[in-house]
Amino acid sequence: MNSCCVGYIYSDDFGDTWKNFTGRELVKYPATPSDLDLVNGYPEPVDDKPQYFTSNLNIFDHSPVLMYHEMTKNTSELVISRLEGGKWNKHYIDYKLLLTDFYVVQETSCSIDKTGNLYVLLTVVDKEDFFHTSHWGTPSSRLMYMVCDPQYNILKLEPVISEDHELTWLPNLGKSNQENQFFIFMQGNNSSDNLEKVRNKLWFGWIGWE
């Protein structure tokens, strides 16, 4: 869930019913923020507060772990939260120490291996493009891959494709097999005004330890 909040519910019967972490079952659909466990944000939109954009949910050591980013008019923060003891504990990953000229935007995808190492594909744009209304398909859009240790210290942060200037986007990470982290993503152009000019390629790749 994005915009004014990030919310969490789960199902233990393949989607027939949905509950919050206390086991309270939702009685109406679609759910509203007041029905959910709020990971972060507000039940209703609030002026001058962050918007939230989520990545995929992971399960590590029997606990849900969610990555998302907080986006304001001036900056973008990358956050990882884990549900522990009925409370969402959050940690900010300070990617801006290494990416001084870029901000993370909507699409991210992450996975956690059995030892707690975190693998992330980040979509970033340069700071000038960040302040445009639409980030999706911005010419400076690039995918970065990031590896963090279990304490969320950044071990690697590098471009997925370093030699090509076509924009890259829409990352999707698979579940780690402990040796390699496999993923797919798109590369191409953004010619939404003329579909005949659209050219995109689907890439397959992996992150491995050297």
Short mmCIF file of C-alpha atoms in Angstrom, two decimals:
data_model
loop_
_atom_site.label_atom_id
_atom_site.label_comp_id
_atom_site.label_asym_id
_atom_site.label_seq_id
_atom_site.Cartn_x
_atom_site.Cartn_y
_atom_site.Cartn_z
CA MET A 1 0.00 0.00 0.00
CA ASN A 2 1.44 3.41 -0.87
CA SER A 3 0.54 7.07 -0.42
CA CYS A 4 -0.37 7.99 3.16
CA CYS A 5 0.71 4.76 4.87
CA VAL A 6 2.21 1.29 4.65
CA GLY A 7 -0.08 -1.42 6.00
CA TYR A 8 0.21 -5.14 6.73
CA ILE A 9 -2.26 -8.04 6.85
CA TYR A 10 -1.77 -11.78 6.37
CA SER A 11 -3.73 -14.86 5.36
CA ASP A 12 -3.24 -18.43 6.61
CA ASP A 13 -5.86 -19.98 4.32
CA PHE A 14 -4.61 -18.97 0.87
CA GLY A 15 -6.50 -15.68 0.80
CA ASP A 16 -9.97 -16.77 1.90
CA THR A 17 -9.68 -14.60 5.01
CA TRP A 18 -7.26 -11.86 6.08
CA LYS A 19 -6.05 -10.87 9.55
CA ASN A 20 -3.79 -8.40 11.31
CA PHE A 21 -0.88 -9.64 13.42
CA THR A 22 -3.10 -10.06 16.52
CA GLY A 23 -5.32 -12.45 14.59
CA ARG A 24 -8.27 -10.05 14.22
CA GLU A 25 -10.05 -10.94 11.00
CA LEU A 26 -11.01 -8.27 8.51
CA VAL A 27 -14.77 -8.10 8.11
CA LYS A 28 -15.02 -5.80 5.08
CA TYR A 29 -13.24 -5.41 1.77
CA PRO A 30 -11.47 -3.54 0.38
CA ALA A 31 -9.59 -2.84 3.59
CA THR A 32 -8.97 0.73 4.71
CA PRO A 33 -5.91 1.94 6.67
CA SER A 34 -7.81 1.71 9.96
CA ASP A 35 -8.28 -2.05 9.34
CA LEU A 36 -4.56 -2.74 8.90
CA ASP A 37 -1.46 -2.94 11.01
CA LEU A 38 0.22 0.36 10.15
CA VAL A 39 3.91 -0.22 9.49
CA ASN A 40 4.35 3.53 9.03
CA GLY A 41 2.30 6.57 8.10
CA TYR A 42 -1.18 7.83 8.91
CA PRO A 43 -4.73 6.42 8.62
CA GLU A 44 -5.74 9.40 6.47
CA PRO A 45 -3.80 11.64 4.05
CA VAL A 46 -1.98 14.47 5.83
CA ASP A 47 -0.53 17.52 4.08
CA ASP A 48 3.27 17.84 4.03
CA LYS A 49 3.82 14.28 5.25
CA PRO A 50 5.73 11.54 3.38
CA GLN A 51 4.25 9.25 0.78
CA TYR A 52 5.14 5.57 1.08
CA PHE A 53 6.01 3.07 -1.66
CA THR A 54 6.52 -0.58 -0.82
CA SER A 55 8.73 -3.35 -2.08
CA ASN A 56 7.89 -7.05 -1.81
CA LEU A 57 7.36 -8.71 1.57
CA ASN A 58 9.97 -11.17 2.91
CA ILE A 59 9.82 -13.69 5.74
CA PHE A 60 13.00 -14.04 7.79
CA ASP A 61 13.24 -16.19 10.92
CA HIS A 62 9.42 -16.52 10.94
CA SER A 63 8.91 -12.73 10.97
CA PRO A 64 7.65 -10.49 8.13
CA VAL A 65 10.18 -7.98 6.80
CA LEU A 66 9.13 -5.14 4.52
CA MET A 67 11.20 -2.62 2.59
CA TYR A 68 9.68 0.67 1.53
CA HIS A 69 10.71 4.22 0.88
CA GLU A 70 9.44 7.47 2.31
CA MET A 71 9.21 10.18 -0.29
CA THR A 72 8.77 13.86 0.49
CA LYS A 73 9.01 16.92 -1.72
CA ASN A 74 12.71 17.24 -0.90
CA THR A 75 14.15 13.77 -0.42
CA SER A 76 13.64 10.01 -0.42
CA GLU A 77 14.52 7.65 2.44
CA LEU A 78 14.96 3.88 2.20
CA VAL A 79 13.51 1.97 5.16
CA ILE A 80 13.37 -1.66 6.22
CA SER A 81 10.90 -2.74 8.94
CA ARG A 82 10.52 -6.05 10.75
CA LEU A 83 7.60 -7.19 12.90
CA GLU A 84 8.99 -8.26 16.27
CA GLY A 85 6.97 -8.73 19.45
CA GLY A 86 3.92 -7.09 17.94
CA LYS A 87 5.85 -3.96 16.94
CA TRP A 88 7.31 -2.84 13.62
CA ASN A 89 10.96 -1.93 14.20
CA LYS A 90 12.36 0.21 11.40
CA HIS A 91 15.87 0.96 10.23
CA TYR A 92 16.95 3.61 7.71
CA ILE A 93 19.49 2.45 5.12
CA ASP A 94 21.62 5.46 4.28
CA TYR A 95 22.27 4.83 0.59
CA LYS A 96 22.86 8.57 0.07
CA LEU A 97 26.33 8.26 1.61
CA LEU A 98 27.32 6.38 -1.56
CA LEU A 99 24.81 7.76 -4.09
CA THR A 100 25.28 11.46 -3.49
CA ASP A 101 23.67 12.58 -6.77
CA PHE A 102 20.65 10.23 -6.84
CA TYR A 103 17.42 9.48 -5.01
CA VAL A 104 15.52 6.19 -4.81
CA VAL A 105 12.09 6.23 -6.47
CA GLN A 106 9.11 3.91 -6.63
CA GLU A 107 10.25 0.50 -7.82
CA THR A 108 12.47 -1.57 -5.51
CA SER A 109 12.71 -5.31 -4.97
CA CYS A 110 14.49 -7.14 -2.16
CA SER A 111 15.31 -10.58 -0.77
CA ILE A 112 16.96 -11.95 2.38
CA ASP A 113 19.13 -15.06 2.51
CA LYS A 114 19.25 -17.58 5.36
CA THR A 115 22.00 -15.70 7.22
CA GLY A 116 20.19 -12.36 7.08
CA ASN A 117 22.10 -10.70 4.24
CA LEU A 118 19.85 -8.28 2.34
CA TYR A 119 19.81 -8.02 -1.46
CA VAL A 120 18.08 -5.05 -3.07
CA LEU A 121 17.46 -3.72 -6.57
CA LEU A 122 16.90 0.04 -6.40
CA THR A 123 15.48 2.31 -9.08
CA VAL A 124 17.19 5.70 -8.80
CA VAL A 125 16.97 9.00 -10.68
CA ASP A 126 19.25 11.99 -10.44
CA LYS A 127 18.28 14.70 -8.01
CA GLU A 128 17.16 17.12 -10.71
CA ASP A 129 14.73 14.57 -12.20
CA PHE A 130 13.49 13.62 -8.73
CA PHE A 131 11.61 16.90 -8.45
CA HIS A 132 9.60 16.23 -11.61
CA THR A 133 5.99 15.11 -11.18
CA SER A 134 6.48 11.71 -12.83
CA HIS A 135 9.48 9.55 -11.90
CA TRP A 136 8.50 6.43 -13.85
CA GLY A 137 10.37 6.35 -17.13
CA THR A 138 12.53 9.37 -16.37
CA PRO A 139 15.55 9.34 -18.74
CA SER A 140 17.99 9.21 -15.81
CA SER A 141 16.26 6.13 -14.34
CA ARG A 142 18.85 3.48 -13.47
CA LEU A 143 18.87 0.23 -11.53
CA MET A 144 21.42 -0.25 -8.76
CA TYR A 145 22.02 -3.44 -6.83
CA MET A 146 22.80 -3.27 -3.14
CA VAL A 147 23.97 -5.92 -0.69
CA CYS A 148 23.77 -5.35 3.08
CA ASP A 149 24.89 -7.46 6.00
CA PRO A 150 22.36 -8.51 8.70
CA GLN A 151 22.95 -5.19 10.50
CA TYR A 152 22.04 -3.34 7.25
CA ASN A 153 25.57 -2.05 6.65
CA ILE A 154 26.02 -1.57 2.90
CA LEU A 155 28.57 -4.00 1.46
CA LYS A 156 27.96 -3.29 -2.24
CA LEU A 157 26.12 -0.60 -4.18
CA GLU A 158 26.74 -0.68 -7.92
CA PRO A 159 24.90 -0.20 -11.23
CA VAL A 160 23.24 -3.28 -12.68
CA ILE A 161 24.41 -2.15 -16.14
CA SER A 162 27.29 0.31 -16.13
CA GLU A 163 28.20 0.66 -19.81
CA ASP A 164 24.76 1.31 -21.34
CA HIS A 165 22.89 4.61 -21.15
CA GLU A 166 19.38 3.30 -21.84
CA LEU A 167 17.14 3.59 -18.81
CA THR A 168 16.56 0.48 -16.70
CA TRP A 169 13.53 -0.18 -14.48
CA LEU A 170 10.93 -2.63 -13.10
CA PRO A 171 13.20 -4.92 -11.03
CA ASN A 172 12.04 -8.25 -9.65
CA LEU A 173 14.25 -10.32 -7.34
CA GLY A 174 13.73 -14.01 -6.72
CA LYS A 175 14.25 -15.75 -3.39
CA SER A 176 17.93 -16.20 -2.56
CA ASN A 177 19.40 -19.70 -2.75
CA GLN A 178 22.31 -18.60 -0.48
CA GLU A 179 24.85 -18.76 -3.32
CA ASN A 180 23.31 -16.48 -5.95
CA GLN A 181 20.49 -13.96 -6.09
CA PHE A 182 18.59 -14.10 -9.39
CA PHE A 183 16.55 -11.25 -10.84
CA ILE A 184 14.89 -9.84 -13.94
CA PHE A 185 14.42 -6.23 -15.08
CA MET A 186 13.46 -4.13 -18.09
CA GLN A 187 15.65 -1.89 -20.21
CA GLY A 188 14.57 0.46 -22.97
CA ASN A 189 13.04 3.84 -23.65
CA ASN A 190 9.97 5.78 -22.65
CA SER A 191 8.07 6.99 -25.73
CA SER A 192 4.59 7.02 -24.28
CA ASP A 193 3.49 9.56 -26.90
CA ASN A 194 4.21 7.09 -29.71
CA LEU A 195 4.00 3.36 -28.96
CA GLU A 196 5.70 2.50 -32.26
CA LYS A 197 8.90 4.03 -30.89
CA VAL A 198 8.89 1.99 -27.68
CA ARG A 199 11.78 -0.48 -27.51
CA ASN A 200 12.27 -2.60 -24.40
CA LYS A 201 14.32 -5.65 -23.48
CA LEU A 202 13.83 -8.11 -20.63
CA TRP A 203 17.07 -8.99 -18.84
CA PHE A 204 17.96 -11.88 -16.53
CA GLY A 205 20.84 -11.56 -14.08
CA TRP A 206 22.21 -12.60 -10.73
CA ILE A 207 24.17 -11.27 -7.77
CA GLY A 208 26.87 -13.58 -6.47
CA TRP A 209 29.61 -13.41 -3.89
CA GLU A 210 33.13 -13.22 -5.29
#
